[in-house]
């Protein structure tokens, strides 16, 4: 019964957060400078006031802001993201067309950063005070402090321009006509540099947090007991210490997983990658409010979903959280 109440509590909190984020996104977009109706009218070469009023009515911008907000929330409740008059497509179709390309980057980058960061953090803690610890800590700090777009540009200069190992931009080779496994391998070849760029920052973050958490757990009584029992060093480190030190890392990973989906704008721009990050950037430049709000809603939904999964994992891993939820 307590477990069901804990899960229900987490679900209610997630829905509340999603509602608040939807309201904030709507208000931020409406307060942004620029008028989409004026932009469309200017591109169409029409300055007639009747035409502008007609467009404003079509966009429902002629109604008071609270009425617009209520209509937007009602549409979100039915998962209706609206229609892009600039692209002449439903917003769902635009997002569905771009989302797979973003997932091709986000999922491998998340797994690489999480597994690599935890591994490096454990090694740094295991060899604390040695040159290995210093090298891992210094490398993590360097990646953490380096702007992500600069990492991408340096990778392009080294591995594309100088060595010619990987393509510098794009999802796949243009006009190649590949299909099936050959196309999948071509996309994977193009994704190497963007994935490494997207994973670099989070890998450094996970490594530093894992090291700190492992060092903190190292002095716990259950670890001293494991050493006193004569268990092997590998078992003590990987089973007893890591199992208890990984909880803060799971929390951070749940937050970062959702942000990888929506926070890949810079990476997709540097590598000309046709994902939803690039879609949001183009929609912002074109004042396409419906697409921008649709992308915001989808990315917010993913962030909340990943945090919900994280909270549920907490309930499974640590029974003490069930009574605290």
mmCIF file of C-alpha atoms in Angstrom:
data_model
loop_
_atom_site.group_PDB
_atom_site.id
_atom_site.type_symbol
_atom_site.label_atom_id
_atom_site.label_comp_id
_atom_site.label_asym_id
_atom_site.label_seq_id
_atom_site.Cartn_x
_atom_site.Cartn_y
_atom_site.Cartn_z
ATOM 1 C CA UNK A 1 0.000 0.000 0.000
ATOM 2 C CA UNK A 2 2.833 2.391 0.848
ATOM 3 C CA UNK A 3 4.475 1.628 -2.490
ATOM 4 C CA UNK A 4 1.283 2.489 -4.404
ATOM 5 C CA UNK A 5 0.902 5.732 -2.468
ATOM 6 C CA UNK A 6 4.524 6.607 -3.179
ATOM 7 C CA UNK A 7 4.065 5.963 -6.921
ATOM 8 C CA UNK A 8 0.822 8.000 -6.949
ATOM 9 C CA UNK A 9 2.604 10.857 -5.172
ATOM 10 C CA UNK A 10 5.395 10.835 -7.758
ATOM 11 C CA UNK A 11 2.856 10.844 -10.626
ATOM 12 C CA UNK A 12 0.943 13.800 -9.167
ATOM 13 C CA UNK A 13 4.157 15.760 -8.711
ATOM 14 C CA UNK A 14 5.197 15.021 -12.300
ATOM 15 C CA UNK A 15 1.861 16.187 -13.739
ATOM 16 C CA UNK A 16 2.005 19.365 -11.643
ATOM 17 C CA UNK A 17 5.541 20.122 -12.836
ATOM 18 C CA UNK A 18 4.553 19.508 -16.472
ATOM 19 C CA UNK A 19 1.602 21.900 -16.145
ATOM 20 C CA UNK A 20 3.796 24.590 -14.600
ATOM 21 C CA UNK A 21 6.443 24.164 -17.304
ATOM 22 C CA UNK A 22 3.784 24.442 -20.042
ATOM 23 C CA UNK A 23 2.529 27.725 -18.574
ATOM 24 C CA UNK A 24 6.061 29.125 -18.241
ATOM 25 C CA UNK A 25 6.956 28.108 -21.806
ATOM 26 C CA UNK A 26 3.835 29.787 -23.175
ATOM 27 C CA UNK A 27 4.484 33.025 -21.301
ATOM 28 C CA UNK A 28 8.159 33.147 -22.303
ATOM 29 C CA UNK A 29 7.355 32.652 -25.976
ATOM 30 C CA UNK A 30 4.607 35.289 -25.895
ATOM 31 C CA UNK A 31 6.922 37.801 -24.193
ATOM 32 C CA UNK A 32 9.693 37.297 -26.744
ATOM 33 C CA UNK A 33 10.253 40.231 -29.121
ATOM 34 C CA UNK A 34 8.927 39.954 -32.649
ATOM 35 C CA UNK A 35 5.519 39.389 -34.187
ATOM 36 C CA UNK A 36 4.988 36.225 -36.280
ATOM 37 C CA UNK A 37 2.093 37.837 -38.150
ATOM 38 C CA UNK A 38 4.217 40.792 -39.267
ATOM 39 C CA UNK A 39 6.997 38.433 -40.367
ATOM 40 C CA UNK A 40 4.621 36.295 -42.439
ATOM 41 C CA UNK A 41 2.930 39.340 -43.949
ATOM 42 C CA UNK A 42 6.302 40.836 -44.847
ATOM 43 C CA UNK A 43 7.484 37.629 -46.505
ATOM 44 C CA UNK A 44 4.237 37.456 -48.462
ATOM 45 C CA UNK A 45 4.772 41.048 -49.612
ATOM 46 C CA UNK A 46 1.449 42.129 -48.156
ATOM 47 C CA UNK A 47 1.097 45.122 -45.860
ATOM 48 C CA UNK A 48 -2.692 45.382 -46.048
ATOM 49 C CA UNK A 49 -4.148 45.781 -42.554
ATOM 50 C CA UNK A 50 -7.099 43.528 -43.386
ATOM 51 C CA UNK A 51 -4.710 40.711 -44.348
ATOM 52 C CA UNK A 52 -2.701 41.209 -41.136
ATOM 53 C CA UNK A 53 -5.883 41.172 -39.024
ATOM 54 C CA UNK A 54 -6.976 37.997 -40.794
ATOM 55 C CA UNK A 55 -3.652 36.319 -40.029
ATOM 56 C CA UNK A 56 -3.799 37.454 -36.422
ATOM 57 C CA UNK A 57 -7.284 35.940 -36.092
ATOM 58 C CA UNK A 58 -6.087 32.724 -37.720
ATOM 59 C CA UNK A 59 -3.226 32.496 -35.196
ATOM 60 C CA UNK A 60 -5.715 33.372 -32.405
ATOM 61 C CA UNK A 61 -3.496 36.293 -31.421
ATOM 62 C CA UNK A 62 -6.460 38.662 -31.428
ATOM 63 C CA UNK A 63 -7.754 37.207 -28.145
ATOM 64 C CA UNK A 64 -6.647 38.213 -24.616
ATOM 65 C CA UNK A 65 -3.587 36.442 -23.253
ATOM 66 C CA UNK A 66 -5.502 34.419 -20.586
ATOM 67 C CA UNK A 67 -7.829 33.094 -23.307
ATOM 68 C CA UNK A 68 -4.829 32.159 -25.459
ATOM 69 C CA UNK A 69 -3.236 30.384 -22.479
ATOM 70 C CA UNK A 70 -6.431 28.460 -21.712
ATOM 71 C CA UNK A 71 -6.689 27.370 -25.336
ATOM 72 C CA UNK A 72 -3.050 26.289 -25.352
ATOM 73 C CA UNK A 73 -3.415 24.234 -22.167
ATOM 74 C CA UNK A 74 -6.571 22.639 -23.552
ATOM 75 C CA UNK A 75 -4.712 21.656 -26.705
ATOM 76 C CA UNK A 76 -1.833 20.231 -24.651
ATOM 77 C CA UNK A 77 -4.284 18.162 -22.600
ATOM 78 C CA UNK A 78 -5.477 16.502 -25.806
ATOM 79 C CA UNK A 79 -1.912 16.293 -27.194
ATOM 80 C CA UNK A 80 -2.831 18.632 -30.031
ATOM 81 C CA UNK A 81 0.293 20.658 -30.809
ATOM 82 C CA UNK A 82 -1.324 22.674 -33.569
ATOM 83 C CA UNK A 83 -0.369 23.469 -37.159
ATOM 84 C CA UNK A 84 2.688 25.242 -38.536
ATOM 85 C CA UNK A 85 1.509 27.744 -41.114
ATOM 86 C CA UNK A 86 5.070 28.438 -42.171
ATOM 87 C CA UNK A 87 5.901 24.777 -42.822
ATOM 88 C CA UNK A 88 2.313 23.916 -43.805
ATOM 89 C CA UNK A 89 2.460 20.779 -41.684
ATOM 90 C CA UNK A 90 1.077 19.627 -38.346
ATOM 91 C CA UNK A 91 3.581 20.228 -35.554
ATOM 92 C CA UNK A 92 3.442 16.569 -34.552
ATOM 93 C CA UNK A 93 4.590 15.568 -38.045
ATOM 94 C CA UNK A 94 7.521 17.980 -37.916
ATOM 95 C CA UNK A 95 8.625 16.704 -34.505
ATOM 96 C CA UNK A 96 8.142 13.053 -35.452
ATOM 97 C CA UNK A 97 10.291 13.644 -38.531
ATOM 98 C CA UNK A 98 13.143 15.212 -36.514
ATOM 99 C CA UNK A 99 12.979 13.250 -33.246
ATOM 100 C CA UNK A 100 14.645 10.028 -34.526
ATOM 101 C CA UNK A 101 17.730 12.006 -35.599
ATOM 102 C CA UNK A 102 17.977 13.553 -32.126
ATOM 103 C CA UNK A 103 17.560 10.152 -30.452
ATOM 104 C CA UNK A 104 20.392 8.791 -32.609
ATOM 105 C CA UNK A 105 22.613 11.352 -30.862
ATOM 106 C CA UNK A 106 21.069 11.503 -27.392
ATOM 107 C CA UNK A 107 20.803 7.805 -26.514
ATOM 108 C CA UNK A 108 24.416 6.791 -27.376
ATOM 109 C CA UNK A 109 25.720 10.035 -25.829
ATOM 110 C CA UNK A 110 23.800 9.347 -22.616
ATOM 111 C CA UNK A 111 25.004 5.753 -22.329
ATOM 112 C CA UNK A 112 28.591 6.687 -23.192
ATOM 113 C CA UNK A 113 28.713 9.552 -20.708
ATOM 114 C CA UNK A 114 27.035 7.600 -17.891
ATOM 115 C CA UNK A 115 28.995 4.347 -18.213
ATOM 116 C CA UNK A 116 32.275 6.094 -19.013
ATOM 117 C CA UNK A 117 31.815 8.662 -16.246
ATOM 118 C CA UNK A 118 30.996 6.051 -13.592
ATOM 119 C CA UNK A 119 33.956 3.909 -14.671
ATOM 120 C CA UNK A 120 36.373 6.844 -14.540
ATOM 121 C CA UNK A 121 34.962 7.998 -11.202
ATOM 122 C CA UNK A 122 35.400 4.555 -9.657
ATOM 123 C CA UNK A 123 38.970 4.297 -10.972
ATOM 124 C CA UNK A 124 39.812 7.786 -9.672
ATOM 125 C CA UNK A 125 38.484 6.856 -6.227
ATOM 126 C CA UNK A 126 40.220 3.475 -6.227
ATOM 127 C CA UNK A 127 43.589 5.068 -7.032
ATOM 128 C CA UNK A 128 42.991 8.187 -4.943
ATOM 129 C CA UNK A 129 46.124 10.268 -4.458
ATOM 130 C CA UNK A 130 48.015 8.694 -7.370
ATOM 131 C CA UNK A 131 48.820 10.045 -10.812
ATOM 132 C CA UNK A 132 45.843 8.120 -12.235
ATOM 133 C CA UNK A 133 43.479 10.005 -9.950
ATOM 134 C CA UNK A 134 45.134 13.307 -10.863
ATOM 135 C CA UNK A 135 44.923 12.568 -14.605
ATOM 136 C CA UNK A 136 41.233 11.605 -14.464
ATOM 137 C CA UNK A 137 40.347 14.599 -12.275
ATOM 138 C CA UNK A 138 42.269 17.055 -14.462
ATOM 139 C CA UNK A 139 40.764 15.627 -17.654
ATOM 140 C CA UNK A 140 37.251 15.797 -16.213
ATOM 141 C CA UNK A 141 37.763 19.388 -15.151
ATOM 142 C CA UNK A 142 39.048 20.293 -18.626
ATOM 143 C CA UNK A 143 36.011 18.799 -20.374
ATOM 144 C CA UNK A 144 33.651 20.321 -17.790
ATOM 145 C CA UNK A 145 35.072 23.809 -18.332
ATOM 146 C CA UNK A 146 35.264 23.649 -22.140
ATOM 147 C CA UNK A 147 32.299 25.037 -24.164
ATOM 148 C CA UNK A 148 30.539 22.229 -25.961
ATOM 149 C CA UNK A 149 30.546 23.960 -29.356
ATOM 150 C CA UNK A 150 34.338 24.445 -29.122
ATOM 151 C CA UNK A 151 34.804 20.714 -28.461
ATOM 152 C CA UNK A 152 32.748 19.985 -31.573
ATOM 153 C CA UNK A 153 34.743 22.385 -33.735
ATOM 154 C CA UNK A 154 38.061 20.936 -32.509
ATOM 155 C CA UNK A 155 36.879 17.392 -33.227
ATOM 156 C CA UNK A 156 35.882 18.435 -36.737
ATOM 157 C CA UNK A 157 39.273 20.065 -37.355
ATOM 158 C CA UNK A 158 41.173 17.035 -36.064
ATOM 159 C CA UNK A 159 39.193 14.004 -37.219
ATOM 160 C CA UNK A 160 37.522 15.437 -40.331
ATOM 161 C CA UNK A 161 39.834 18.079 -41.774
ATOM 162 C CA UNK A 162 43.236 16.736 -40.706
ATOM 163 C CA UNK A 163 42.742 12.966 -40.518
ATOM 164 C CA UNK A 164 39.652 12.535 -42.695
ATOM 165 C CA UNK A 165 38.288 9.730 -40.534
ATOM 166 C CA UNK A 166 34.731 11.004 -40.045
ATOM 167 C CA UNK A 167 32.327 13.256 -41.999
ATOM 168 C CA UNK A 168 32.192 16.830 -40.687
ATOM 169 C CA UNK A 169 28.443 17.367 -40.919
ATOM 170 C CA UNK A 170 25.075 15.920 -41.931
ATOM 171 C CA UNK A 171 23.019 12.875 -41.012
ATOM 172 C CA UNK A 172 24.141 10.760 -43.971
ATOM 173 C CA UNK A 173 25.950 11.033 -47.268
ATOM 174 C CA UNK A 174 23.906 13.091 -49.722
ATOM 175 C CA UNK A 175 22.679 11.237 -52.774
ATOM 176 C CA UNK A 176 24.215 7.936 -51.700
ATOM 177 C CA UNK A 177 20.986 5.992 -52.208
ATOM 178 C CA UNK A 178 21.916 3.570 -49.432
ATOM 179 C CA UNK A 179 19.296 1.542 -47.582
ATOM 180 C CA UNK A 180 19.071 -1.065 -44.872
ATOM 181 C CA UNK A 181 22.260 -1.937 -43.026
ATOM 182 C CA UNK A 182 24.441 0.173 -45.324
ATOM 183 C CA UNK A 183 22.389 3.284 -44.522
ATOM 184 C CA UNK A 184 22.446 2.518 -40.775
ATOM 185 C CA UNK A 185 26.244 2.200 -40.850
ATOM 186 C CA UNK A 186 26.514 5.456 -42.809
ATOM 187 C CA UNK A 187 24.379 7.270 -40.216
ATOM 188 C CA UNK A 188 26.442 5.740 -37.392
ATOM 189 C CA UNK A 189 29.622 6.942 -39.132
ATOM 190 C CA UNK A 190 28.237 10.475 -39.339
ATOM 191 C CA UNK A 191 27.067 10.351 -35.690
ATOM 192 C CA UNK A 192 30.466 9.576 -34.113
ATOM 193 C CA UNK A 193 31.697 13.155 -33.719
ATOM 194 C CA UNK A 194 28.337 14.647 -32.591
ATOM 195 C CA UNK A 195 27.899 11.857 -30.030
ATOM 196 C CA UNK A 196 31.392 12.390 -28.619
ATOM 197 C CA UNK A 197 30.770 16.134 -28.426
ATOM 198 C CA UNK A 198 27.422 15.742 -26.691
ATOM 199 C CA UNK A 199 28.798 13.144 -24.250
ATOM 200 C CA UNK A 200 31.972 15.018 -23.243
ATOM 201 C CA UNK A 201 30.439 17.463 -20.760
ATOM 202 C CA UNK A 202 28.192 14.945 -18.997
ATOM 203 C CA UNK A 203 30.939 12.327 -18.851
ATOM 204 C CA UNK A 204 33.101 14.753 -16.888
ATOM 205 C CA UNK A 205 30.168 15.537 -14.601
ATOM 206 C CA UNK A 206 29.418 11.872 -13.846
ATOM 207 C CA UNK A 207 33.097 11.111 -13.274
ATOM 208 C CA UNK A 208 33.506 13.888 -10.698
ATOM 209 C CA UNK A 209 30.279 13.037 -8.881
ATOM 210 C CA UNK A 210 31.042 9.300 -8.815
ATOM 211 C CA UNK A 211 34.523 9.955 -7.427
ATOM 212 C CA UNK A 212 33.165 12.225 -4.680
ATOM 213 C CA UNK A 213 30.392 9.786 -3.780
ATOM 214 C CA UNK A 214 32.782 6.806 -3.738
ATOM 215 C CA UNK A 215 35.199 8.669 -1.457
ATOM 216 C CA UNK A 216 32.355 9.499 0.912
ATOM 217 C CA UNK A 217 31.120 5.898 1.082
ATOM 218 C CA UNK A 218 34.675 4.590 1.518
ATOM 219 C CA UNK A 219 34.671 5.346 5.249
ATOM 220 C CA UNK A 220 31.248 3.820 5.959
ATOM 221 C CA UNK A 221 30.949 0.970 8.459
ATOM 222 C CA UNK A 222 29.650 -1.567 5.943
ATOM 223 C CA UNK A 223 32.708 -0.986 3.734
ATOM 224 C CA UNK A 224 35.044 -1.494 6.692
ATOM 225 C CA UNK A 225 33.137 -4.676 7.509
ATOM 226 C CA UNK A 226 33.566 -5.922 3.942
ATOM 227 C CA UNK A 227 37.314 -5.335 4.179
ATOM 228 C CA UNK A 228 37.399 -7.097 7.574
ATOM 229 C CA UNK A 229 35.714 -10.158 6.055
ATOM 230 C CA UNK A 230 38.640 -10.488 3.674
ATOM 231 C CA UNK A 231 36.649 -9.831 0.470
ATOM 232 C CA UNK A 232 38.593 -9.100 -2.673
ATOM 233 C CA UNK A 233 39.288 -5.409 -3.428
ATOM 234 C CA UNK A 234 37.315 -5.608 -6.666
ATOM 235 C CA UNK A 235 34.232 -6.961 -4.870
ATOM 236 C CA UNK A 236 34.434 -4.296 -2.184
ATOM 237 C CA UNK A 237 34.773 -1.482 -4.728
ATOM 238 C CA UNK A 238 32.350 -2.612 -7.434
ATOM 239 C CA UNK A 239 29.679 -4.249 -5.277
ATOM 240 C CA UNK A 240 29.643 -2.712 -1.810
ATOM 241 C CA UNK A 241 30.897 0.819 -2.492
ATOM 242 C CA UNK A 242 29.485 1.469 -5.951
ATOM 243 C CA UNK A 243 26.040 0.085 -5.139
ATOM 244 C CA UNK A 244 25.597 2.689 -2.405
ATOM 245 C CA UNK A 245 27.490 5.509 -4.103
ATOM 246 C CA UNK A 246 25.542 5.343 -7.363
ATOM 247 C CA UNK A 247 22.282 6.862 -6.029
ATOM 248 C CA UNK A 248 23.353 10.524 -6.473
ATOM 249 C CA UNK A 249 24.627 9.638 -9.939
ATOM 250 C CA UNK A 250 21.235 8.146 -10.834
ATOM 251 C CA UNK A 251 19.555 11.379 -9.746
ATOM 252 C CA UNK A 252 21.867 13.442 -11.933
ATOM 253 C CA UNK A 253 21.502 11.015 -14.847
ATOM 254 C CA UNK A 254 17.707 11.297 -14.692
ATOM 255 C CA UNK A 255 17.963 15.065 -15.017
ATOM 256 C CA UNK A 256 20.636 15.024 -17.708
ATOM 257 C CA UNK A 257 18.896 12.364 -19.829
ATOM 258 C CA UNK A 258 15.966 14.655 -20.560
ATOM 259 C CA UNK A 259 18.216 17.651 -21.096
ATOM 260 C CA UNK A 260 20.212 15.764 -23.714
ATOM 261 C CA UNK A 261 17.071 15.554 -25.840
ATOM 262 C CA UNK A 262 16.312 19.259 -25.751
ATOM 263 C CA UNK A 263 19.767 20.643 -25.107
ATOM 264 C CA UNK A 264 21.443 19.489 -28.290
ATOM 265 C CA UNK A 265 20.835 22.740 -30.192
ATOM 266 C CA UNK A 266 24.526 23.712 -30.294
ATOM 267 C CA UNK A 267 25.700 20.247 -31.320
ATOM 268 C CA UNK A 268 23.062 19.941 -34.029
ATOM 269 C CA UNK A 269 23.930 23.415 -35.306
ATOM 270 C CA UNK A 270 27.698 22.756 -35.410
ATOM 271 C CA UNK A 271 27.268 19.436 -37.237
ATOM 272 C CA UNK A 272 24.229 20.452 -39.350
ATOM 273 C CA UNK A 273 22.310 17.604 -37.748
ATOM 274 C CA UNK A 274 18.560 17.660 -38.584
ATOM 275 C CA UNK A 275 17.149 17.056 -35.089
ATOM 276 C CA UNK A 276 14.553 18.782 -32.924
ATOM 277 C CA UNK A 277 17.195 21.072 -31.449
ATOM 278 C CA UNK A 278 17.834 22.496 -34.906
ATOM 279 C CA UNK A 279 14.065 22.575 -35.492
ATOM 280 C CA UNK A 280 13.590 24.696 -32.360
ATOM 281 C CA UNK A 281 16.377 27.065 -33.430
ATOM 282 C CA UNK A 282 14.855 27.537 -36.899
ATOM 283 C CA UNK A 283 11.388 28.027 -35.398
ATOM 284 C CA UNK A 284 12.735 30.707 -33.078
ATOM 285 C CA UNK A 285 14.401 32.585 -35.938
ATOM 286 C CA UNK A 286 11.222 32.339 -38.040
ATOM 287 C CA UNK A 287 8.866 33.280 -35.162
ATOM 288 C CA UNK A 288 6.998 29.982 -35.655
ATOM 289 C CA UNK A 289 5.355 29.932 -32.230
ATOM 290 C CA UNK A 290 3.392 26.710 -32.725
ATOM 291 C CA UNK A 291 6.493 24.681 -33.586
ATOM 292 C CA UNK A 292 8.513 26.296 -30.804
ATOM 293 C CA UNK A 293 5.846 25.572 -28.193
ATOM 294 C CA UNK A 294 5.465 22.038 -29.535
ATOM 295 C CA UNK A 295 9.190 21.356 -29.214
ATOM 296 C CA UNK A 296 9.210 22.874 -25.714
ATOM 297 C CA UNK A 297 6.277 20.689 -24.681
ATOM 298 C CA UNK A 298 7.829 17.483 -26.030
ATOM 299 C CA UNK A 299 11.215 18.115 -24.457
ATOM 300 C CA UNK A 300 9.581 19.080 -21.151
ATOM 301 C CA UNK A 301 7.530 15.883 -21.302
ATOM 302 C CA UNK A 302 10.709 13.864 -21.817
ATOM 303 C CA UNK A 303 12.489 15.584 -18.937
ATOM 304 C CA UNK A 304 9.546 14.924 -16.601
ATOM 305 C CA UNK A 305 9.312 11.317 -17.830
ATOM 306 C CA UNK A 306 13.005 10.668 -17.188
ATOM 307 C CA UNK A 307 12.721 12.212 -13.719
ATOM 308 C CA UNK A 308 9.676 10.044 -13.049
ATOM 309 C CA UNK A 309 11.666 6.960 -14.046
ATOM 310 C CA UNK A 310 14.487 8.124 -11.765
ATOM 311 C CA UNK A 311 12.133 8.512 -8.798
ATOM 312 C CA UNK A 312 10.677 5.052 -9.427
ATOM 313 C CA UNK A 313 14.188 3.592 -9.609
ATOM 314 C CA UNK A 314 14.911 5.219 -6.264
ATOM 315 C CA UNK A 315 11.869 3.492 -4.799
ATOM 316 C CA UNK A 316 13.126 0.146 -6.099
ATOM 317 C CA UNK A 317 16.783 0.581 -5.142
ATOM 318 C CA UNK A 318 16.369 2.221 -1.725
ATOM 319 C CA UNK A 319 13.312 1.041 0.328
ATOM 320 C CA UNK A 320 13.826 3.976 2.718
ATOM 321 C CA UNK A 321 12.599 6.329 -0.038
ATOM 322 C CA UNK A 322 9.142 4.702 -0.033
ATOM 323 C CA UNK A 323 8.286 6.084 3.363
ATOM 324 C CA UNK A 324 9.796 9.488 2.504
ATOM 325 C CA UNK A 325 7.924 9.900 -0.791
#
